[in-house]
CSV table of C-alpha atoms in Angstrom, one decimal:
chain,number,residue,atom,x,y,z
A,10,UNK,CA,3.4,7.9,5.1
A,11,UNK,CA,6.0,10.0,3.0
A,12,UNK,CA,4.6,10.7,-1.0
A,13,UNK,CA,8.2,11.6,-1.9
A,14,UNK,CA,11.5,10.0,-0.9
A,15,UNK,CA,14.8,11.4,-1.4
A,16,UNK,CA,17.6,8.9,-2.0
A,17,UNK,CA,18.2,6.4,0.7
A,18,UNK,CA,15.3,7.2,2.5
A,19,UNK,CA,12.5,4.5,3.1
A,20,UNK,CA,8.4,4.4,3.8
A,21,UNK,CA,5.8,2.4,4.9
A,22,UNK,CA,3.4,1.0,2.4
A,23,UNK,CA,-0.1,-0.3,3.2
A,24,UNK,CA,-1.7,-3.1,1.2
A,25,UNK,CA,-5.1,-3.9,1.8
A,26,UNK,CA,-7.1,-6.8,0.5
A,27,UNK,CA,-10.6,-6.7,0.6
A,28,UNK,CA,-12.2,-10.5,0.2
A,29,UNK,CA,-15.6,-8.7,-0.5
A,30,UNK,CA,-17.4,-11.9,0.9
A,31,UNK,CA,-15.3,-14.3,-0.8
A,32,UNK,CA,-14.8,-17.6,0.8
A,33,UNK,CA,-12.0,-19.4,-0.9
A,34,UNK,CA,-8.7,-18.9,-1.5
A,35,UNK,CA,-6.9,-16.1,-3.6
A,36,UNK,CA,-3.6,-14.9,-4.7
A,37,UNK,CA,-2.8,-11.1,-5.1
A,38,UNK,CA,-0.4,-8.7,-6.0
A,39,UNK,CA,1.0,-5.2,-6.1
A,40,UNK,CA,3.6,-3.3,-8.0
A,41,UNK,CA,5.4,-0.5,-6.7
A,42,UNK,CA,7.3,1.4,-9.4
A,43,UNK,CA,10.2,3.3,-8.8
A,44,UNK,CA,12.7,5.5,-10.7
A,45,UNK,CA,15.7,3.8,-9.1
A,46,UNK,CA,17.3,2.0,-11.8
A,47,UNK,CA,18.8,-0.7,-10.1
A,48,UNK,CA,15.4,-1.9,-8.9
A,49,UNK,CA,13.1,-0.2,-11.1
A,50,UNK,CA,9.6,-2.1,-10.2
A,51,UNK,CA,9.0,-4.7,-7.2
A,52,UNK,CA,6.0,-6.9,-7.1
A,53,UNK,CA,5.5,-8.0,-4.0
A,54,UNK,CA,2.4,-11.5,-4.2
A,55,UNK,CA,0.3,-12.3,-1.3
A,56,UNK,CA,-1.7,-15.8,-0.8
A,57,UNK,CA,-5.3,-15.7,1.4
A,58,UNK,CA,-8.1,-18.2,2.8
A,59,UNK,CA,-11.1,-16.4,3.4
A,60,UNK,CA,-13.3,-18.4,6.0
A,61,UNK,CA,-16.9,-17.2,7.7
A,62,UNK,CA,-17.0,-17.0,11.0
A,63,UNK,CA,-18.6,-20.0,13.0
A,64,UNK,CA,-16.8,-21.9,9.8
A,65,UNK,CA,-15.3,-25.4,11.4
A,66,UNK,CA,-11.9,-24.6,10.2
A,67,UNK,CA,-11.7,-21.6,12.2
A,68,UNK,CA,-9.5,-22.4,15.5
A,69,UNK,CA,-10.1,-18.9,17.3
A,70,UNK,CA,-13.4,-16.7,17.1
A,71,UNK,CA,-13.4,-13.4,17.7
A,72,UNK,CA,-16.2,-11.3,19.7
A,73,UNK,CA,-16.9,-9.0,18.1
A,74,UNK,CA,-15.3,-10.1,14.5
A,75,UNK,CA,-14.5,-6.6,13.7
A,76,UNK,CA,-14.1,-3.8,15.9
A,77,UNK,CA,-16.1,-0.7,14.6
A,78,UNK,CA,-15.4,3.2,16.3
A,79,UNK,CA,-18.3,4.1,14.8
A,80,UNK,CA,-18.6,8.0,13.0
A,81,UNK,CA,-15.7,10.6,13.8
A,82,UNK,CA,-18.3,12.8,15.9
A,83,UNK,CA,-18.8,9.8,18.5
A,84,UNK,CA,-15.1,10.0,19.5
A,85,UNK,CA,-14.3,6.7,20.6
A,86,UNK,CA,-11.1,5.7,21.6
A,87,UNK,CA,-11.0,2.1,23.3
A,88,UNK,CA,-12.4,-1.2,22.0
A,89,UNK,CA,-12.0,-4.8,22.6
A,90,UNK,CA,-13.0,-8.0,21.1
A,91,UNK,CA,-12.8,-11.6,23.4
A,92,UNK,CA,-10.5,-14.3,21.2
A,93,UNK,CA,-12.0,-17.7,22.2
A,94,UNK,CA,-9.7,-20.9,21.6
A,95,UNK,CA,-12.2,-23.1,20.3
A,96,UNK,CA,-10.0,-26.3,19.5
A,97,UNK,CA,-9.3,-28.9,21.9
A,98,UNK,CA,-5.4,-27.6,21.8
A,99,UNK,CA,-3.4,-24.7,23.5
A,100,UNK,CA,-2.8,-21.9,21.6
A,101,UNK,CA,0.3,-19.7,22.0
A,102,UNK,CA,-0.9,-16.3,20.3
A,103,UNK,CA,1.4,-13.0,19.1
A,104,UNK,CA,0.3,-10.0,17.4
A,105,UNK,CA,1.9,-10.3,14.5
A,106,UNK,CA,0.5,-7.3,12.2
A,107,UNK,CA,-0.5,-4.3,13.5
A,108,UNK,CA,-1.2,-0.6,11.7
A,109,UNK,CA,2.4,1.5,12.3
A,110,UNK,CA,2.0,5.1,14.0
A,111,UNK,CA,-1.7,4.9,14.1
A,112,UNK,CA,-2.8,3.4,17.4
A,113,UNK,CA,-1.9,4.2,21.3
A,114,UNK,CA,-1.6,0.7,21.7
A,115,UNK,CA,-2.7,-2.7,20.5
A,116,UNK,CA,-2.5,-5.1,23.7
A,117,UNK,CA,-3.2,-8.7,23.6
A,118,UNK,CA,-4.3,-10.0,27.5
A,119,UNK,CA,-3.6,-13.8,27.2
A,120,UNK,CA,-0.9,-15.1,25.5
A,121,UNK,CA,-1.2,-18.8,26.3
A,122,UNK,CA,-4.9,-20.0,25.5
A,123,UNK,CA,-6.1,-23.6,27.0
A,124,UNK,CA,-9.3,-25.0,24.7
A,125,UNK,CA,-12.4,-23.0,25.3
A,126,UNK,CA,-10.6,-20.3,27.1
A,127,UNK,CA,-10.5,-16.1,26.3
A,128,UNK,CA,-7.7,-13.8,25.7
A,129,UNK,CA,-8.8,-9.7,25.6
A,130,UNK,CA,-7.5,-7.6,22.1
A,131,UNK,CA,-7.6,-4.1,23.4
A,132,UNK,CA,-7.2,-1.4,20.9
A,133,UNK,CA,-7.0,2.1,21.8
A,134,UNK,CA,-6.5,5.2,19.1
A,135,UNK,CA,-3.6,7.8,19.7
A,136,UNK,CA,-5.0,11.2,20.9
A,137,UNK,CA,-6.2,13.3,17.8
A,138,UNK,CA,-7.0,10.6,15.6
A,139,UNK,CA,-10.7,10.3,17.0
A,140,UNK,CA,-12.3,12.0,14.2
A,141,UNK,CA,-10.6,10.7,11.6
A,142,UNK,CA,-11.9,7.6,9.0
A,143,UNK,CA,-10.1,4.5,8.5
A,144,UNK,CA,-9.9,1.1,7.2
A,145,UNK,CA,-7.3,-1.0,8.9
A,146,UNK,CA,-6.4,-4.6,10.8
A,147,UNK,CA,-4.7,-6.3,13.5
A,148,UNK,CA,-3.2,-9.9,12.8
A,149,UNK,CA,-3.2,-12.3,15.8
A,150,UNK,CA,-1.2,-15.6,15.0
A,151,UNK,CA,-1.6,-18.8,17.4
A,152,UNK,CA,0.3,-21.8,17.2
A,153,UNK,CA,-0.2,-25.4,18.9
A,154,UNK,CA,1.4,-28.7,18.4
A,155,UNK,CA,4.9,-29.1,16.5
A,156,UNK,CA,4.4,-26.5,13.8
A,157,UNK,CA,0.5,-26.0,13.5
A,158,UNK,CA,0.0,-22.1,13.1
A,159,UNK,CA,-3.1,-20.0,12.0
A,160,UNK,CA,-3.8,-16.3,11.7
A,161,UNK,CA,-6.8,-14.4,12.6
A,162,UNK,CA,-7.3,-10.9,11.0
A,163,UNK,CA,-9.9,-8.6,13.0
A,164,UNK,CA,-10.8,-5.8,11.3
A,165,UNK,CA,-10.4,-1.8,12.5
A,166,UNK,CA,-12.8,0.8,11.1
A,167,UNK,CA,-14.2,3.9,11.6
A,168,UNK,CA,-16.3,6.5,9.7
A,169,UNK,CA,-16.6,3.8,7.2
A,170,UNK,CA,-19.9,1.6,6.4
A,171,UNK,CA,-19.9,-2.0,5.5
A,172,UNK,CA,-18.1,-3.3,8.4
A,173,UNK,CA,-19.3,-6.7,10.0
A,174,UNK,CA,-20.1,-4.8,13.0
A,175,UNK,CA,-22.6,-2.0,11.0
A,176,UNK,CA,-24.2,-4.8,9.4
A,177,UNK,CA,-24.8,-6.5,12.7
A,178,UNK,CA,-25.9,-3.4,13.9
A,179,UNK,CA,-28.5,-2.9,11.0
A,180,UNK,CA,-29.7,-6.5,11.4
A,181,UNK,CA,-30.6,-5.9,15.2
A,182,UNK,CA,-32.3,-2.7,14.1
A,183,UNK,CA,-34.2,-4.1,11.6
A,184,UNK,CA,-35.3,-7.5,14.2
A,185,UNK,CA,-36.0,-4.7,16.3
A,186,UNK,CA,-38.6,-2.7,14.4
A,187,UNK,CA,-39.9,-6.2,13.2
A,188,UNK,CA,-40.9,-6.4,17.2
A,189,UNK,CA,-42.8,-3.5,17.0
């Protein structure tokens, strides 16, 4: 991402919203100020739904929810998370967000789901990027019927706490040692 941009020239911006364990709905915006004078400032306004997962209004689950690469010195590159159709209708899924010029490649193994069944997201970081921290996401949109479409976000991290998979992890930890 370019910090400066001569005239003409363009860049990618990321916006991230965090729901912070909100479940309801919320409308956001951004402002990106420029010294062009024909535009000035942009705001650019974003609607969400925050559900839980196991929530009945969700039609895909992921597993895991969030994939997690864990700290920079464990240096993985690969992970996957199973996307299970859990309505009683087929669901014809597309990545349609995913993180530019950070990742190797973001595959999606299934592209026609049938209730109940599994499509594979397989992430893999570009070479170098192992030891780096991040925050990102990958969108996966499925529709069924005449125009029914929903989105699923799964979360990317790494070198970063408070992911749904750390806290997972701490809670089996924790269960763990409450064995012993």
């Amino acid at each position: 991402m370019k910090s400066e941009l001569a005239a003409g020239d363009s860049t990618w911006i990321e916006l991230i919203y965090t729901s912070r364990g909100a479940k309801s709905k919320a409308h956001k915006s951004a402002r990106v100020t420029t010294n062009d004078t024909t535009l000035g400032r942009v705001s650019i306004a974003f609607k969400a739904e925050t559900m839980e997962p196991g929530d009945s209004a969700l039609l895909l689950a992921a597993d895991p929810p969030s994939l997690d690469f864990g700290d920079p010195e464990k240096r993985v590159r690969r992970l996957e998370s199973n996307i299970t159709n859990v309505t009683d209708e087929v669901m014809h899924l597309s990545l349609v967000s995913v993180p530019p010029d950070f990742f190797e490649k973001v595959e999606l193994k299934g592209d026609k789901l049938k209730p109940g069944k599994t499509a594979r997201l397989r992430v893999e970081l570009k070479k170098g990027t192992e030891e780096e921290q991040f925050r990102k996401s990958v969108t996966l949109e499925a529709s069924y019927g005449e125009k029914g479409k929903f989105r699923l976000t799964v979360p990317l991290v790494k070198g970063i706490g408070g992911s749904a998979t750390a806290k997972k992890d701490k809670k089996d930890d924790q269960a763990q040692k409450d064995k012993e």
